[in-house]
mmCIF file of C-alpha atoms in Angstrom:
data_model
loop_
_atom_site.group_PDB
_atom_site.id
_atom_site.type_symbol
_atom_site.label_atom_id
_atom_site.label_comp_id
_atom_site.label_asym_id
_atom_site.label_seq_id
_atom_site.Cartn_x
_atom_site.Cartn_y
_atom_site.Cartn_z
ATOM 1 C CA UNK A 14 0.058 -0.046 0.032
ATOM 2 C CA UNK A 15 1.122 3.607 -0.299
ATOM 3 C CA UNK A 16 1.201 3.979 3.371
ATOM 4 C CA UNK A 17 4.652 2.236 3.286
ATOM 5 C CA UNK A 18 5.893 5.065 1.223
ATOM 6 C CA UNK A 19 5.298 7.305 4.181
ATOM 7 C CA UNK A 20 6.891 4.750 6.533
ATOM 8 C CA UNK A 21 10.015 4.426 4.459
ATOM 9 C CA UNK A 22 10.347 8.106 3.733
ATOM 10 C CA UNK A 23 10.821 8.807 7.337
ATOM 11 C CA UNK A 24 7.455 10.005 8.882
ATOM 12 C CA UNK A 25 6.994 6.844 11.148
ATOM 13 C CA UNK A 26 8.791 4.254 12.906
ATOM 14 C CA UNK A 27 8.201 0.874 14.597
ATOM 15 C CA UNK A 28 9.786 0.215 17.928
ATOM 16 C CA UNK A 29 7.484 -2.516 19.087
ATOM 17 C CA UNK A 30 10.184 -5.315 18.827
ATOM 18 C CA UNK A 31 12.528 -3.374 21.315
ATOM 19 C CA UNK A 32 12.121 -5.935 24.114
ATOM 20 C CA UNK A 33 11.124 -9.047 22.100
ATOM 21 C CA UNK A 34 13.152 -12.321 21.697
ATOM 22 C CA UNK A 35 15.766 -11.330 24.320
ATOM 23 C CA UNK A 36 17.143 -14.112 26.587
ATOM 24 C CA UNK A 37 14.682 -15.578 28.964
ATOM 25 C CA UNK A 38 16.445 -14.188 32.154
ATOM 26 C CA UNK A 39 16.413 -10.731 30.625
ATOM 27 C CA UNK A 40 12.818 -10.895 29.773
ATOM 28 C CA UNK A 41 11.787 -12.130 33.214
ATOM 29 C CA UNK A 42 13.889 -9.408 34.860
ATOM 30 C CA UNK A 43 12.052 -6.800 32.772
ATOM 31 C CA UNK A 44 8.579 -8.154 33.240
ATOM 32 C CA UNK A 45 8.460 -9.327 36.693
ATOM 33 C CA UNK A 46 7.547 -5.879 38.240
ATOM 34 C CA UNK A 47 5.769 -4.376 35.281
ATOM 35 C CA UNK A 48 2.550 -2.933 35.914
ATOM 36 C CA UNK A 49 -0.548 -1.952 33.795
ATOM 37 C CA UNK A 50 -1.958 1.603 34.142
ATOM 38 C CA UNK A 51 -5.085 2.741 32.711
ATOM 39 C CA UNK A 52 -5.404 6.270 31.243
ATOM 40 C CA UNK A 53 -8.425 8.388 30.070
ATOM 41 C CA UNK A 54 -8.353 10.415 26.930
ATOM 42 C CA UNK A 55 -6.499 13.712 28.000
ATOM 43 C CA UNK A 56 -4.519 12.116 30.889
ATOM 44 C CA UNK A 57 -0.945 12.838 31.035
ATOM 45 C CA UNK A 58 1.440 9.916 30.881
ATOM 46 C CA UNK A 59 4.599 11.993 31.654
ATOM 47 C CA UNK A 60 5.373 15.786 31.515
ATOM 48 C CA UNK A 61 8.128 17.859 29.933
ATOM 49 C CA UNK A 62 10.664 18.903 32.505
ATOM 50 C CA UNK A 63 9.949 16.210 34.866
ATOM 51 C CA UNK A 64 12.491 13.297 35.870
ATOM 52 C CA UNK A 65 11.622 9.912 34.303
ATOM 53 C CA UNK A 66 10.800 6.963 36.436
ATOM 54 C CA UNK A 67 10.787 4.317 33.787
ATOM 55 C CA UNK A 68 9.535 3.421 30.268
ATOM 56 C CA UNK A 69 6.089 2.703 28.745
ATOM 57 C CA UNK A 70 4.618 0.334 26.229
ATOM 58 C CA UNK A 71 1.062 1.100 24.708
ATOM 59 C CA UNK A 72 -0.984 -2.080 24.994
ATOM 60 C CA UNK A 73 -4.303 -0.452 23.733
ATOM 61 C CA UNK A 74 -4.852 3.237 22.589
ATOM 62 C CA UNK A 75 -3.133 6.165 21.010
ATOM 63 C CA UNK A 76 -0.666 8.645 22.583
ATOM 64 C CA UNK A 77 0.420 12.097 21.473
ATOM 65 C CA UNK A 78 3.851 13.435 21.972
ATOM 66 C CA UNK A 79 4.377 17.229 22.141
ATOM 67 C CA UNK A 80 6.227 20.233 23.306
ATOM 68 C CA UNK A 81 4.922 23.185 24.927
ATOM 69 C CA UNK A 82 5.463 26.689 23.199
ATOM 70 C CA UNK A 83 6.182 30.048 24.898
ATOM 71 C CA UNK A 84 2.562 30.898 24.137
ATOM 72 C CA UNK A 85 1.154 28.167 26.155
ATOM 73 C CA UNK A 86 0.097 26.040 23.074
ATOM 74 C CA UNK A 87 1.148 22.662 22.045
ATOM 75 C CA UNK A 88 3.015 21.344 19.142
ATOM 76 C CA UNK A 89 2.248 17.688 18.595
ATOM 77 C CA UNK A 90 5.139 15.965 16.629
ATOM 78 C CA UNK A 91 4.198 12.280 16.852
ATOM 79 C CA UNK A 92 1.417 9.952 17.578
ATOM 80 C CA UNK A 93 2.379 6.527 19.064
ATOM 81 C CA UNK A 94 0.159 3.445 18.468
ATOM 82 C CA UNK A 95 -0.293 0.122 20.053
ATOM 83 C CA UNK A 96 2.883 -1.857 21.129
ATOM 84 C CA UNK A 97 5.030 1.206 20.743
ATOM 85 C CA UNK A 98 7.479 2.156 23.623
ATOM 86 C CA UNK A 99 7.978 5.700 24.823
ATOM 87 C CA UNK A 100 9.848 7.452 27.463
ATOM 88 C CA UNK A 101 13.166 5.653 27.102
ATOM 89 C CA UNK A 102 15.067 8.420 25.738
ATOM 90 C CA UNK A 103 15.021 10.536 28.957
ATOM 91 C CA UNK A 104 15.674 7.490 30.895
ATOM 92 C CA UNK A 105 18.816 6.725 28.969
ATOM 93 C CA UNK A 106 20.169 10.124 29.031
ATOM 94 C CA UNK A 107 19.382 10.365 32.849
ATOM 95 C CA UNK A 108 17.898 13.737 32.044
ATOM 96 C CA UNK A 109 14.543 15.276 32.393
ATOM 97 C CA UNK A 110 11.769 14.560 29.947
ATOM 98 C CA UNK A 111 12.327 16.681 26.860
ATOM 99 C CA UNK A 112 8.650 16.427 25.825
ATOM 100 C CA UNK A 113 5.238 15.349 27.171
ATOM 101 C CA UNK A 114 3.097 12.359 26.376
ATOM 102 C CA UNK A 115 -0.876 12.412 26.851
ATOM 103 C CA UNK A 116 -3.433 9.744 26.213
ATOM 104 C CA UNK A 117 -4.924 10.732 22.601
ATOM 105 C CA UNK A 118 -7.784 8.105 23.481
ATOM 106 C CA UNK A 119 -8.429 5.813 26.369
ATOM 107 C CA UNK A 120 -5.223 3.836 26.871
ATOM 108 C CA UNK A 121 -3.998 0.717 28.550
ATOM 109 C CA UNK A 122 -0.330 1.227 29.143
ATOM 110 C CA UNK A 123 2.397 -0.978 30.532
ATOM 111 C CA UNK A 124 5.030 0.559 32.862
ATOM 112 C CA UNK A 125 8.556 -0.791 33.485
ATOM 113 C CA UNK A 126 10.671 0.753 36.182
ATOM 114 C CA UNK A 127 13.689 2.567 35.373
ATOM 115 C CA UNK A 128 15.948 0.260 37.573
ATOM 116 C CA UNK A 129 14.612 -2.882 35.747
ATOM 117 C CA UNK A 130 15.077 -1.418 32.425
ATOM 118 C CA UNK A 131 18.788 -0.414 33.201
ATOM 119 C CA UNK A 132 19.417 -3.956 34.530
ATOM 120 C CA UNK A 133 18.258 -5.364 31.225
ATOM 121 C CA UNK A 134 20.235 -2.834 29.263
ATOM 122 C CA UNK A 135 23.418 -3.714 31.377
ATOM 123 C CA UNK A 136 23.094 -7.340 30.802
ATOM 124 C CA UNK A 137 21.949 -7.563 27.114
ATOM 125 C CA UNK A 138 24.305 -6.288 24.372
ATOM 126 C CA UNK A 139 21.527 -6.844 21.679
ATOM 127 C CA UNK A 140 19.099 -4.727 23.581
ATOM 128 C CA UNK A 141 21.675 -1.937 23.942
ATOM 129 C CA UNK A 142 22.117 -2.181 20.050
ATOM 130 C CA UNK A 143 18.478 -1.967 19.402
ATOM 131 C CA UNK A 144 18.264 1.017 21.465
ATOM 132 C CA UNK A 145 20.978 2.800 19.595
ATOM 133 C CA UNK A 146 19.435 1.988 16.221
ATOM 134 C CA UNK A 147 15.912 2.976 17.474
ATOM 135 C CA UNK A 148 17.045 6.278 18.832
ATOM 136 C CA UNK A 149 18.967 7.019 15.638
ATOM 137 C CA UNK A 150 15.621 6.324 13.426
ATOM 138 C CA UNK A 151 13.492 8.269 15.897
ATOM 139 C CA UNK A 152 15.704 11.475 15.665
ATOM 140 C CA UNK A 153 15.343 11.377 11.947
ATOM 141 C CA UNK A 154 11.463 11.095 12.208
ATOM 142 C CA UNK A 155 11.279 13.817 14.687
ATOM 143 C CA UNK A 156 13.554 16.014 12.560
ATOM 144 C CA UNK A 157 11.212 15.470 9.552
ATOM 145 C CA UNK A 158 8.172 16.317 11.672
ATOM 146 C CA UNK A 159 9.932 19.829 12.055
ATOM 147 C CA UNK A 160 10.770 20.161 8.331
ATOM 148 C CA UNK A 161 7.100 19.739 7.668
ATOM 149 C CA UNK A 162 6.486 23.213 8.894
ATOM 150 C CA UNK A 163 9.077 24.782 6.470
ATOM 151 C CA UNK A 164 8.560 22.798 3.512
ATOM 152 C CA UNK A 165 4.808 22.285 3.074
ATOM 153 C CA UNK A 166 1.816 24.645 2.934
ATOM 154 C CA UNK A 167 -0.867 24.431 5.492
ATOM 155 C CA UNK A 168 -3.157 22.369 3.105
ATOM 156 C CA UNK A 169 -0.292 20.136 2.126
ATOM 157 C CA UNK A 170 0.714 19.580 5.865
ATOM 158 C CA UNK A 171 -3.096 18.780 6.731
ATOM 159 C CA UNK A 172 -3.363 16.079 3.890
ATOM 160 C CA UNK A 173 0.065 14.641 4.707
ATOM 161 C CA UNK A 174 -0.811 14.447 8.581
ATOM 162 C CA UNK A 175 -4.150 12.657 7.610
ATOM 163 C CA UNK A 176 -2.340 10.110 5.734
ATOM 164 C CA UNK A 177 0.160 9.590 8.547
ATOM 165 C CA UNK A 178 -2.649 9.197 11.043
ATOM 166 C CA UNK A 179 -4.356 6.808 8.706
ATOM 167 C CA UNK A 180 -1.512 4.363 9.209
ATOM 168 C CA UNK A 181 -1.762 4.914 13.028
ATOM 169 C CA UNK A 182 -5.513 4.190 13.276
ATOM 170 C CA UNK A 183 -5.709 1.593 10.555
ATOM 171 C CA UNK A 184 -7.162 -1.914 12.034
ATOM 172 C CA UNK A 185 -6.893 -5.016 9.956
ATOM 173 C CA UNK A 186 -10.606 -6.008 10.932
ATOM 174 C CA UNK A 187 -12.032 -2.883 9.294
ATOM 175 C CA UNK A 188 -12.441 -2.092 5.786
ATOM 176 C CA UNK A 189 -12.308 1.556 6.402
ATOM 177 C CA UNK A 190 -10.083 3.478 8.933
ATOM 178 C CA UNK A 191 -11.650 5.807 11.602
ATOM 179 C CA UNK A 192 -9.240 8.588 12.404
ATOM 180 C CA UNK A 193 -10.406 9.777 15.929
ATOM 181 C CA UNK A 194 -8.627 13.085 16.852
ATOM 182 C CA UNK A 195 -10.171 16.357 17.980
ATOM 183 C CA UNK A 196 -9.792 19.361 15.690
ATOM 184 C CA UNK A 197 -7.486 21.140 18.367
ATOM 185 C CA UNK A 198 -4.994 18.255 18.366
ATOM 186 C CA UNK A 199 -5.122 17.962 14.550
ATOM 187 C CA UNK A 200 -4.494 21.579 14.267
ATOM 188 C CA UNK A 201 -1.621 21.354 16.630
ATOM 189 C CA UNK A 202 -0.066 18.497 14.408
ATOM 190 C CA UNK A 203 -0.426 20.648 11.251
ATOM 191 C CA UNK A 204 0.938 23.720 12.794
ATOM 192 C CA UNK A 205 -2.039 25.954 12.125
ATOM 193 C CA UNK A 206 -4.781 27.557 13.954
ATOM 194 C CA UNK A 207 -7.983 25.433 14.762
ATOM 195 C CA UNK A 208 -9.984 27.778 12.528
ATOM 196 C CA UNK A 209 -7.762 27.183 9.512
ATOM 197 C CA UNK A 210 -7.710 23.497 9.979
ATOM 198 C CA UNK A 211 -11.585 23.494 10.220
ATOM 199 C CA UNK A 212 -11.596 25.324 6.888
ATOM 200 C CA UNK A 213 -9.096 22.959 5.271
ATOM 201 C CA UNK A 214 -11.238 19.791 6.254
ATOM 202 C CA UNK A 215 -14.191 21.545 4.832
ATOM 203 C CA UNK A 216 -12.442 21.949 1.630
ATOM 204 C CA UNK A 217 -11.296 18.262 1.568
ATOM 205 C CA UNK A 218 -14.992 17.316 2.287
ATOM 206 C CA UNK A 219 -15.981 19.318 -0.586
ATOM 207 C CA UNK A 220 -13.436 17.621 -2.827
ATOM 208 C CA UNK A 221 -14.718 14.315 -1.619
ATOM 209 C CA UNK A 222 -11.327 13.419 -0.188
ATOM 210 C CA UNK A 223 -12.755 12.596 3.364
ATOM 211 C CA UNK A 224 -15.883 12.552 5.331
ATOM 212 C CA UNK A 225 -16.333 13.353 8.987
ATOM 213 C CA UNK A 226 -18.642 12.361 11.827
ATOM 214 C CA UNK A 227 -18.190 14.209 14.954
ATOM 215 C CA UNK A 228 -14.482 14.015 15.885
ATOM 216 C CA UNK A 229 -13.941 10.990 13.500
ATOM 217 C CA UNK A 230 -12.393 11.359 9.953
ATOM 218 C CA UNK A 231 -12.669 9.050 7.211
ATOM 219 C CA UNK A 232 -10.382 9.147 4.190
ATOM 220 C CA UNK A 233 -12.441 8.480 1.152
ATOM 221 C CA UNK A 234 -9.961 9.187 -1.689
ATOM 222 C CA UNK A 235 -6.529 8.124 -0.628
ATOM 223 C CA UNK A 236 -4.697 8.906 -4.021
ATOM 224 C CA UNK A 237 -6.400 12.227 -4.132
ATOM 225 C CA UNK A 238 -5.127 12.964 -0.433
ATOM 226 C CA UNK A 239 -1.838 11.973 -1.444
ATOM 227 C CA UNK A 240 -1.926 14.523 -4.525
ATOM 228 C CA UNK A 241 -3.197 17.233 -2.102
ATOM 229 C CA UNK A 242 -0.147 16.573 0.281
ATOM 230 C CA UNK A 243 2.265 17.248 -2.762
ATOM 231 C CA UNK A 244 4.353 14.517 -1.227
ATOM 232 C CA UNK A 245 7.640 13.624 -3.072
#
């Protein structure tokens, strides 16, 4: 599918295998004290500037990663989906969180303490190598997210972010993908005012590229949206 184009071009990454297929002793040490935490939509998972206490894996739901601006607004630069890990950058750097993570939908999230995570990294060369590779890939993705603001128009950014979100919300059990995101969060991703984003969605609806129902968005003309994004 054309979604693979966006994945390979650097607008998404997959770190769900970070802790998979490690030696049994390592897996047991990681998982013996793990806990599951439930977050409602809008709940904070971790906050920019706070000290990290562990890492997180999303079991169910979607999480937005964002930074705060000097004007008290958010810039969402990435959306994490099921089975993705987050929070390990700050843990490894032994620094404060450089960004915030908040539940975009109701979430079920697994938490692994910092001490258990460090023990696993110390004992597993393979895990350390995976972390280096993932951090390198994610840096490129986050850099590309920033470049969007300079390279593309608001219309193009809106189309491109809808395509990226489609890959995040897609379910194999459904023929159509339901993108569930409020207009404020989508405007934050696009890097524009909410009013401008709403007008852009209205244009896309009139062009029969999408349909909407409440906070849900359905892509009806995938190729047309790719053309509108001017992606190359």
